[in-house]
Amino acid sequence: MSSAAPARPLTPVTRVLRLCLHALFAGLLALAAARAVTGSAPRAGWTASVCALLAAGYAAGVRAPAVGRSARAAGVWLAGMGAVWAVLLVLSPDGLWLAFPLYFLELHLLRLRWALAAVAVTACGAIGGFVAHTGAANPGAFLGPLLGGAVAVATVLGYQALYRESERRRELIEELMATRAELAAAERGAGILAERERLAREIHDTLAQGLSSIQLLLRAAERTLSEDPAPTRPVPAPADVVPGAAPTGSAIPTASAAPTASAAPTVSANPAAPAAAPSTSAAPAVPAVPATPATPAAAVSAASAAAALGHIARAREAAQDNLAEARRFVRALTPPDLEHGSLAAALERLCSGVPGPRVRFSVSGVPRELPTPYEVALLRIAQSALANVVRHARAGRAEITLTFMDSSVTLDVVDDGRGFDPDRAPSGDGGFGLPAMRARAESLGGLFTVESGPGQGTAVAVTLPLPLET
């Protein structure tokens, strides 16, 4: 490994190999010094001193950060270590053993071409020292250092190849992790967009349509109340009820009216005649009029009020249903219409509660249980289609048919309204209804079709393939 390479944190294997190299170098130095001292070799003190100097130099180089970072510093340190080792070779043949750890130091710290040259010089020094001390140039004197150098080179090159391979794998793993993180982020973003689209469809098919129904019902109640005639005023008594009755404005005298002279009693000229009754010609008394029966205007007012109350009651029911839908969005549950019954029952309740046209519901085929996403999609499509019938079609009749077949289920919504051109769909609600229905059907692998024409009514058909039974 070149010292120019960027420093990497030590792995457990690298740390163990480095500790083994340190132990090998220290052990061989200790062995050479011990043999020199215990064997009564000539210049034993010098040998021990040189071993101590080598140990100190080795320790200093291992602890110096510059040796590991700079090739020049490593080269200077190795040159100094090589010079001291050459002195040890002159003093003792046991210095030959230090050639093996020196091979690894040179291959580890220097670039490959300089490392190979340093290994060759070290091997030649080991061979020369051995021959100088033994005086025999046998094959073993050459094979030992050369084989040791070859093994060291092969070991280090193999380790470097494995290290490079592990680095490539590490980089690939990091790229894979980064790619997976990006993919997860993309999927999360796509999921957020899909959920937003789903909520938009849900709100359009439920809350928006329900609020539109409330608006239509309240508008109908307002129109009904505005058409109600003004409250009737009291009707005066006919003129022939009491002869000589006062005009209409004076039918009922006020308490503050003063009596006139003619109101005094008149005395007859004939004394035998009885006293005349007081004259009432000035202000005749109005007899009590019995309660007048209800007039036709009052009956019309009562009917209008009843109709308005009916519209308001239905608006209140629609508001309650939309409140339940809003709470379902919060709880993320299935539609309330599907919680306590089948899809057919929910569609039948939907048809019975549509304001305006008469809607009939029918089931064809053998009903079967559908997955929840299928039931939700079909119910929402039916709600949206009926909302379009009420708001746009001006239809008198509509019909919903749920057909179960062997491999699919079909929902048909047909009305006899004014129709439209499918290529130019009405955009009163932003054009979201038909695309939302189509998106619901296609999300489940289904087919959505619209057949209509001006004055010919509209037919909406949704076909969903049934999942295979396992």
Coordinates of C-alpha atoms in Angstrom, one line a residue:
M1 CA 0.0 0.0 0.0
S2 CA 1.4 3.4 -1.0
S3 CA 1.8 6.0 1.6
A4 CA 0.3 8.5 -0.9
A5 CA -3.0 6.7 -0.7
P6 CA -5.6 8.4 1.5
A7 CA -5.6 7.2 5.1
R8 CA -8.4 4.8 5.9
P9 CA -9.6 3.7 9.4
L10 CA -7.8 0.5 10.4
T11 CA -9.9 -2.6 10.1
P12 CA -9.6 -5.3 12.7
V13 CA -7.6 -7.5 10.2
T14 CA -5.2 -4.6 9.4
R15 CA -4.7 -3.8 13.1
V16 CA -3.9 -7.5 13.9
L17 CA -1.4 -7.7 11.0
R18 CA 0.3 -4.5 12.2
L19 CA 0.6 -5.7 15.7
C20 CA 2.0 -9.0 14.5
L21 CA 4.7 -7.1 12.5
H22 CA 5.6 -5.1 15.5
A23 CA 5.8 -8.2 17.7
L24 CA 7.9 -10.0 15.0
F25 CA 10.4 -7.1 14.8
A26 CA 10.7 -6.7 18.6
G27 CA 11.1 -10.5 19.1
L28 CA 13.8 -10.9 16.5
L29 CA 15.7 -8.0 18.0
A30 CA 15.4 -9.4 21.5
L31 CA 16.6 -12.8 20.2
A32 CA 19.7 -11.3 18.5
A33 CA 20.6 -9.3 21.6
A34 CA 20.0 -12.3 23.9
R35 CA 22.2 -14.7 21.8
A36 CA 25.0 -12.1 21.7
V37 CA 25.0 -11.6 25.4
T38 CA 24.5 -15.2 26.5
G39 CA 26.7 -16.8 23.9
S40 CA 29.8 -14.7 24.9
A41 CA 30.0 -13.5 21.3
P42 CA 32.8 -11.0 20.5
R43 CA 31.5 -7.4 20.7
A44 CA 28.3 -8.5 22.5
G45 CA 27.9 -5.1 24.1
W46 CA 28.0 -3.4 20.7
T47 CA 25.5 -5.9 19.4
A48 CA 23.1 -5.2 22.2
S49 CA 23.5 -1.5 21.8
V50 CA 22.8 -1.6 18.1
C51 CA 19.7 -3.8 18.8
A52 CA 18.5 -1.2 21.3
L53 CA 19.1 1.6 18.8
L54 CA 17.1 -0.3 16.1
A55 CA 14.3 -0.8 18.6
A56 CA 14.2 2.9 19.5
G57 CA 14.3 3.9 15.8
Y58 CA 11.5 1.5 15.0
A59 CA 9.4 2.8 17.8
A60 CA 10.0 6.4 16.8
G61 CA 9.0 5.7 13.2
V62 CA 5.9 3.8 14.2
R63 CA 4.7 6.7 16.3
A64 CA 5.7 9.4 13.9
P65 CA 2.6 10.5 11.8
A66 CA 4.8 11.8 9.0
V67 CA 6.1 8.3 8.2
G68 CA 2.6 7.1 7.4
R69 CA 1.6 10.1 5.4
S70 CA 4.7 11.1 3.4
A71 CA 6.7 8.8 1.1
R72 CA 9.8 10.9 1.5
A73 CA 9.6 10.7 5.3
A74 CA 9.1 7.0 5.1
G75 CA 12.1 6.6 2.7
V76 CA 14.3 8.6 5.1
W77 CA 13.2 6.5 8.1
L78 CA 13.7 3.2 6.2
A79 CA 17.2 4.4 5.0
G80 CA 18.2 5.1 8.6
M81 CA 16.8 1.7 9.8
G82 CA 18.7 0.0 6.9
A83 CA 22.0 1.7 7.9
V84 CA 21.7 0.6 11.5
W85 CA 20.6 -2.9 10.4
A86 CA 23.8 -3.1 8.2
V87 CA 25.9 -2.4 11.3
L88 CA 24.1 -5.1 13.1
L89 CA 24.8 -7.5 10.2
V90 CA 28.5 -6.7 10.6
L91 CA 28.4 -7.4 14.3
S92 CA 26.2 -10.5 14.4
P93 CA 24.9 -13.0 11.9
D94 CA 21.7 -13.1 13.9
G95 CA 20.8 -9.7 12.3
L96 CA 19.9 -11.7 9.1
W97 CA 16.6 -12.6 10.7
L98 CA 15.4 -8.9 10.7
A99 CA 15.4 -8.9 6.9
F100 CA 11.9 -10.5 6.8
P101 CA 10.1 -7.8 8.8
L102 CA 12.1 -5.1 6.9
Y103 CA 10.6 -6.5 3.6
F104 CA 7.1 -5.8 4.9
L105 CA 8.0 -2.4 6.1
E106 CA 9.4 -1.4 2.7
L107 CA 6.5 -2.9 0.7
H108 CA 4.0 -1.2 3.0
L109 CA 5.6 2.3 3.1
L110 CA 7.1 2.8 -0.3
R111 CA 5.7 2.9 -3.8
L112 CA 5.8 -0.5 -5.6
R113 CA 8.8 0.1 -7.8
W114 CA 10.9 1.6 -5.0
A115 CA 9.7 -1.1 -2.6
L116 CA 10.8 -3.9 -5.0
A117 CA 14.2 -2.2 -5.3
A118 CA 14.5 -1.9 -1.5
V119 CA 13.5 -5.5 -1.0
A120 CA 16.2 -6.6 -3.5
V121 CA 18.9 -4.5 -1.7
T122 CA 17.8 -5.9 1.7
A123 CA 18.0 -9.5 0.3
C124 CA 21.5 -8.8 -1.1
G125 CA 22.5 -7.4 2.3
A126 CA 21.2 -10.5 4.1
I127 CA 23.0 -12.8 1.7
G128 CA 26.3 -10.8 2.1
G129 CA 26.1 -10.8 5.9
F130 CA 25.5 -14.5 6.0
V131 CA 28.4 -15.3 3.6
A132 CA 30.7 -12.9 5.6
H133 CA 30.0 -14.6 8.9
T134 CA 29.9 -18.3 7.7
G135 CA 32.4 -18.1 4.9
A136 CA 30.3 -20.6 2.9
A137 CA 28.5 -19.5 -0.3
N138 CA 26.1 -22.5 -0.4
P139 CA 22.7 -22.4 -2.1
G140 CA 20.9 -22.0 1.3
A141 CA 22.6 -18.7 1.8
F142 CA 20.9 -17.4 -1.3
L143 CA 17.6 -19.2 -1.2
G144 CA 16.6 -18.2 2.3
P145 CA 16.7 -14.4 1.8
L146 CA 15.4 -14.6 -1.8
L147 CA 12.5 -16.9 -0.9
G148 CA 11.7 -14.7 2.1
G149 CA 11.6 -11.6 -0.1
A150 CA 9.5 -13.4 -2.7
V151 CA 7.0 -14.5 0.0
A152 CA 6.8 -11.0 1.4
V153 CA 6.2 -9.5 -2.1
A154 CA 3.5 -12.0 -2.9
T155 CA 1.8 -11.6 0.5
V156 CA 1.8 -7.8 0.3
L157 CA 0.7 -7.7 -3.4
G158 CA -2.1 -10.2 -2.6
Y159 CA -3.2 -8.2 0.4
Q160 CA -3.2 -5.0 -1.7
A161 CA -5.3 -6.7 -4.4
L162 CA -7.7 -7.9 -1.8
Y163 CA -7.8 -4.4 -0.3
R164 CA -8.5 -2.8 -3.6
E165 CA -11.3 -5.3 -4.2
S166 CA -12.7 -4.6 -0.8
E167 CA -12.5 -0.9 -1.5
R168 CA -14.4 -1.3 -4.8
R169 CA -17.0 -3.4 -3.0
R170 CA -17.3 -0.8 -0.3
E171 CA -17.8 2.0 -2.8
L172 CA -20.3 -0.2 -4.7
I173 CA -22.2 -0.8 -1.4
E174 CA -22.1 2.9 -0.6
E175 CA -23.4 3.7 -4.1
L176 CA -26.1 1.0 -3.7
M177 CA -27.1 2.5 -0.3
A178 CA -27.2 6.0 -1.8
T179 CA -29.3 4.7 -4.8
R180 CA -31.6 2.8 -2.4
A181 CA -32.0 6.0 -0.4
E182 CA -32.8 8.0 -3.5
L183 CA -35.2 5.3 -4.7
A184 CA -36.9 5.3 -1.3
A185 CA -37.1 9.0 -1.4
A186 CA -38.6 8.9 -4.9
E187 CA -41.0 6.2 -3.9
R188 CA -42.0 8.2 -0.8
G189 CA -42.5 11.2 -3.0
A190 CA -44.6 9.2 -5.5
G191 CA -46.6 7.7 -2.6
I192 CA -47.3 11.2 -1.3
L193 CA -48.4 12.4 -4.8
A194 CA -50.6 9.2 -5.2
E195 CA -52.1 9.8 -1.8
R196 CA -52.8 13.4 -2.6
E197 CA -54.4 12.3 -5.8
R198 CA -56.4 9.7 -4.0
L199 CA -57.6 12.2 -1.4
A200 CA -58.5 14.6 -4.2
R201 CA -60.6 12.0 -5.8
E202 CA -62.2 11.0 -2.4
I203 CA -63.0 14.7 -1.6
H204 CA -64.4 15.3 -5.1
D205 CA -66.5 12.2 -5.0
T206 CA -67.8 12.6 -1.5
L207 CA -67.4 15.9 0.3
A208 CA -67.6 18.1 -2.9
Q209 CA -70.6 16.2 -4.2
G210 CA -72.3 16.3 -0.8
L211 CA -71.7 20.0 -0.4
S212 CA -73.1 20.5 -3.9
S213 CA -76.2 18.6 -3.0
I214 CA -76.6 20.7 0.2
Q215 CA -76.3 23.8 -2.0
L216 CA -78.9 22.6 -4.4
L217 CA -81.3 21.6 -1.6
L218 CA -80.9 24.9 0.2
R219 CA -81.3 26.8 -3.1
A220 CA -84.6 24.9 -3.7
A221 CA -85.8 25.7 -0.2
E222 CA -85.0 29.4 -0.8
R223 CA -86.8 29.4 -4.1
T224 CA -89.8 27.7 -2.6
L225 CA -90.0 30.3 0.2
S226 CA -89.5 33.2 -2.2
E227 CA -92.5 31.9 -4.3
D228 CA -94.7 31.9 -1.1
P229 CA -97.5 34.7 -1.5
A230 CA -97.6 37.6 1.1
P231 CA -99.5 36.9 4.3
T232 CA -103.2 37.6 3.9
R233 CA -104.8 40.6 5.7
P234 CA -108.1 40.5 7.6
V235 CA -111.1 40.4 5.2
P236 CA -113.9 43.0 6.1
A237 CA -117.4 41.8 6.6
P238 CA -119.7 42.1 3.5
A239 CA -121.9 45.2 3.3
D240 CA -125.2 43.2 3.6
V241 CA -124.4 41.7 7.0
V242 CA -125.6 44.7 8.9
P243 CA -127.8 47.3 7.1
G244 CA -126.3 50.7 7.1
A245 CA -122.9 49.5 8.2
A246 CA -120.1 52.0 8.3
P247 CA -117.5 52.0 5.7
T248 CA -114.8 49.5 5.9
G249 CA -112.4 51.8 7.6
S250 CA -114.8 52.5 10.4
A251 CA -116.2 49.0 10.9
I252 CA -114.8 48.9 14.4
P253 CA -115.1 52.2 16.3
T254 CA -112.3 53.3 18.5
A255 CA -112.6 53.9 22.2
S256 CA -111.8 57.6 21.9
A257 CA -114.6 58.4 19.5
A258 CA -117.0 61.0 21.1
P259 CA -120.9 60.4 20.9
T260 CA -122.7 62.7 18.4
A261 CA -125.9 64.5 19.0
S262 CA -127.9 62.0 17.1
A263 CA -126.8 59.4 19.4
A264 CA -129.1 60.7 22.2
P265 CA -132.4 59.0 22.8
T266 CA -135.4 60.5 20.9
V267 CA -138.7 61.3 22.8
S268 CA -142.0 60.5 21.0
A269 CA -144.7 63.2 20.8
N270 CA -147.3 60.7 22.0
P271 CA -147.0 60.4 25.7
A272 CA -148.6 57.0 25.6
A273 CA -146.0 55.7 23.3
P274 CA -143.2 53.9 25.0
A275 CA -139.9 55.5 25.1
A276 CA -138.0 54.9 21.9
A277 CA -134.8 52.9 22.0
P278 CA -131.6 54.8 21.5
S279 CA -130.9 55.4 17.9
T280 CA -128.0 53.4 16.4
S281 CA -128.0 55.0 13.0
A282 CA -124.8 56.9 13.7
A283 CA -122.7 54.0 14.8
P284 CA -124.4 50.7 14.4
A285 CA -122.9 47.8 16.4
V286 CA -121.0 45.2 14.3
P287 CA -122.1 41.7 15.2
A288 CA -119.3 39.2 16.1
V289 CA -118.0 37.5 12.9
P290 CA -117.2 33.8 13.3
A291 CA -113.6 32.5 12.5
T292 CA -112.9 32.5 8.8
P293 CA -112.0 29.1 7.4
A294 CA -108.5 28.7 5.8
T295 CA -108.2 30.4 2.4
P296 CA -106.5 28.8 -0.6
A297 CA -103.6 31.2 -0.2
A298 CA -103.0 29.9 3.4
A299 CA -103.0 26.3 2.1
V300 CA -100.4 27.2 -0.5
S301 CA -98.2 28.8 2.2
A302 CA -98.4 25.7 4.3
A303 CA -97.5 23.4 1.4
S304 CA -94.5 25.7 0.5
A305 CA -93.3 25.6 4.1
A306 CA -93.6 21.8 4.2
A307 CA -91.6 21.5 0.9
A308 CA -89.0 23.9 2.2
L309 CA -88.7 21.9 5.5
G310 CA -88.3 18.8 3.4
H311 CA -85.4 20.3 1.4
I312 CA -83.8 21.5 4.6
A313 CA -84.1 18.1 6.3
R314 CA -82.5 16.4 3.3
A315 CA -79.7 19.1 3.4
R316 CA -79.2 18.3 7.0
E317 CA -78.9 14.6 6.2
A318 CA -76.4 15.3 3.5
A319 CA -74.4 17.4 5.9
Q320 CA -74.4 14.6 8.4
D321 CA -73.2 12.1 5.7
N322 CA -70.4 14.5 4.7
L323 CA -69.4 14.9 8.3
A324 CA -69.1 11.1 8.5
E325 CA -66.9 11.1 5.4
A326 CA -64.7 13.8 6.8
R327 CA -64.2 11.8 10.0
R328 CA -63.4 8.7 7.9
F329 CA -60.6 10.6 6.1
V330 CA -59.2 11.3 9.6
R331 CA -59.5 7.7 10.7
A332 CA -58.5 6.3 7.3
L333 CA -61.4 3.7 7.4
T334 CA -63.5 2.3 4.7
P335 CA -66.5 4.4 3.5
P336 CA -69.3 4.5 6.0
D337 CA -71.7 3.2 3.4
L338 CA -69.6 0.0 3.2
E339 CA -69.1 -0.5 6.9
H340 CA -72.5 -2.1 7.7
G341 CA -73.4 -3.8 4.4
S342 CA -72.5 -4.9 1.0
L343 CA -71.7 -2.9 -2.1
A344 CA -75.2 -3.6 -3.5
A345 CA -76.8 -2.3 -0.3
A346 CA -74.7 0.8 -0.4
L347 CA -75.6 1.5 -4.0
E348 CA -79.3 1.0 -3.3
R349 CA -79.1 3.5 -0.4
L350 CA -77.3 5.9 -2.7
C351 CA -80.0 5.6 -5.3
S352 CA -82.8 6.2 -2.8
G353 CA -81.2 9.4 -1.5
V354 CA -80.5 11.1 -4.8
P355 CA -82.4 14.4 -5.1
G356 CA -84.1 15.1 -8.4
P357 CA -84.4 12.2 -10.9
R358 CA -85.9 8.8 -10.1
V359 CA -83.0 6.4 -9.8
R360 CA -83.4 2.6 -10.0
F361 CA -80.9 0.1 -8.9
S362 CA -80.5 -3.5 -10.0
V363 CA -78.1 -6.4 -9.6
S364 CA -77.3 -8.9 -12.4
G365 CA -75.5 -12.2 -11.9
V366 CA -74.5 -13.9 -8.7
P367 CA -73.2 -11.4 -6.2
R368 CA -69.8 -12.2 -4.7
E369 CA -67.6 -10.6 -2.1
L370 CA -65.2 -8.0 -3.6
P371 CA -61.9 -6.7 -2.3
T372 CA -62.3 -3.5 -0.4
P373 CA -60.5 -1.3 -3.0
Y374 CA -62.9 -2.6 -5.6
E375 CA -66.0 -1.8 -3.5
V376 CA -64.6 1.7 -2.7
A377 CA -63.8 2.4 -6.3
L378 CA -67.2 1.3 -7.6
L379 CA -69.1 3.2 -4.9
R380 CA -67.1 6.4 -5.5
I381 CA -67.6 6.1 -9.3
A382 CA -71.3 5.7 -8.8
Q383 CA -71.5 8.7 -6.4
S384 CA -69.6 10.9 -8.9
A385 CA -71.7 9.7 -11.9
L386 CA -75.0 10.3 -10.0
A387 CA -73.7 13.8 -9.0
N388 CA -73.1 14.6 -12.6
V389 CA -76.6 13.4 -13.4
V390 CA -78.1 15.7 -10.8
R391 CA -76.0 18.7 -11.6
H392 CA -75.6 18.5 -15.4
A393 CA -77.9 16.0 -17.1
R394 CA -81.4 17.4 -16.2
A395 CA -82.5 13.8 -16.4
G396 CA -85.9 12.5 -15.3
R397 CA -84.8 8.9 -14.8
A398 CA -81.5 7.1 -14.2
E399 CA -80.5 3.5 -13.6
I400 CA -77.5 1.9 -11.9
T401 CA -76.7 -1.8 -12.7
L402 CA -74.1 -3.9 -10.9
T403 CA -73.2 -7.0 -13.0
F404 CA -71.2 -9.9 -11.6
M405 CA -69.5 -12.1 -14.2
D406 CA -67.1 -15.0 -14.0
S407 CA -63.9 -12.9 -14.3
S408 CA -65.1 -9.3 -13.9
V409 CA -67.6 -6.9 -12.3
T410 CA -69.3 -4.1 -14.2
L411 CA -71.0 -1.0 -13.0
D412 CA -73.3 0.9 -15.5
V413 CA -74.9 4.3 -14.8
V414 CA -77.4 5.3 -17.5
D415 CA -79.6 8.4 -17.6
D416 CA -82.1 10.0 -20.1
G417 CA -80.7 13.5 -19.7
R418 CA -79.6 16.0 -22.3
G419 CA -76.2 14.3 -22.8
F420 CA -73.0 15.9 -24.0
D421 CA -70.1 15.4 -26.4
P422 CA -67.5 13.1 -24.6
D423 CA -64.7 14.8 -26.5
R424 CA -65.7 18.1 -24.9
A425 CA -66.7 17.1 -21.4
P426 CA -68.3 19.8 -19.3
S427 CA -65.9 21.6 -17.1
G428 CA -68.3 23.0 -14.5
D429 CA -66.4 21.4 -11.7
G430 CA -63.0 21.8 -13.3
G431 CA -63.3 18.7 -15.4
F432 CA -62.2 16.5 -12.5
G433 CA -65.1 14.1 -12.4
L434 CA -64.6 12.0 -15.5
P435 CA -60.8 11.9 -15.2
A436 CA -61.1 10.9 -11.5
M437 CA -63.4 8.1 -12.4
R438 CA -61.2 6.9 -15.2
A439 CA -58.1 7.1 -12.9
R440 CA -59.9 5.0 -10.2
A441 CA -60.8 2.3 -12.8
E442 CA -57.4 2.2 -14.4
S443 CA -55.6 2.0 -11.0
L444 CA -57.3 -1.4 -10.5
G445 CA -56.6 -2.5 -14.1
G446 CA -60.1 -1.8 -15.2
L447 CA -61.8 -0.2 -18.2
F448 CA -63.8 3.1 -18.1
T449 CA -66.0 4.1 -21.0
V450 CA -68.4 7.0 -21.6
E451 CA -71.1 6.9 -24.3
S452 CA -73.2 10.1 -24.8
G453 CA -74.4 12.6 -27.3
P454 CA -76.4 15.8 -27.2
G455 CA -80.0 14.9 -26.4
Q456 CA -79.3 11.2 -26.2
G457 CA -78.5 10.7 -22.5
T458 CA -75.3 9.4 -21.0
A459 CA -74.1 5.9 -20.2
V460 CA -71.0 5.4 -18.0
A461 CA -69.6 1.9 -17.7
V462 CA -66.8 0.6 -15.5
T463 CA -65.4 -2.9 -15.8
L464 CA -62.9 -4.3 -13.2
P465 CA -61.2 -7.6 -13.6
L466 CA -61.7 -9.8 -10.6
P467 CA -58.6 -11.0 -8.8
L468 CA -57.7 -14.7 -9.2
E469 CA -58.8 -16.9 -6.3
T470 CA -56.0 -18.8 -4.6

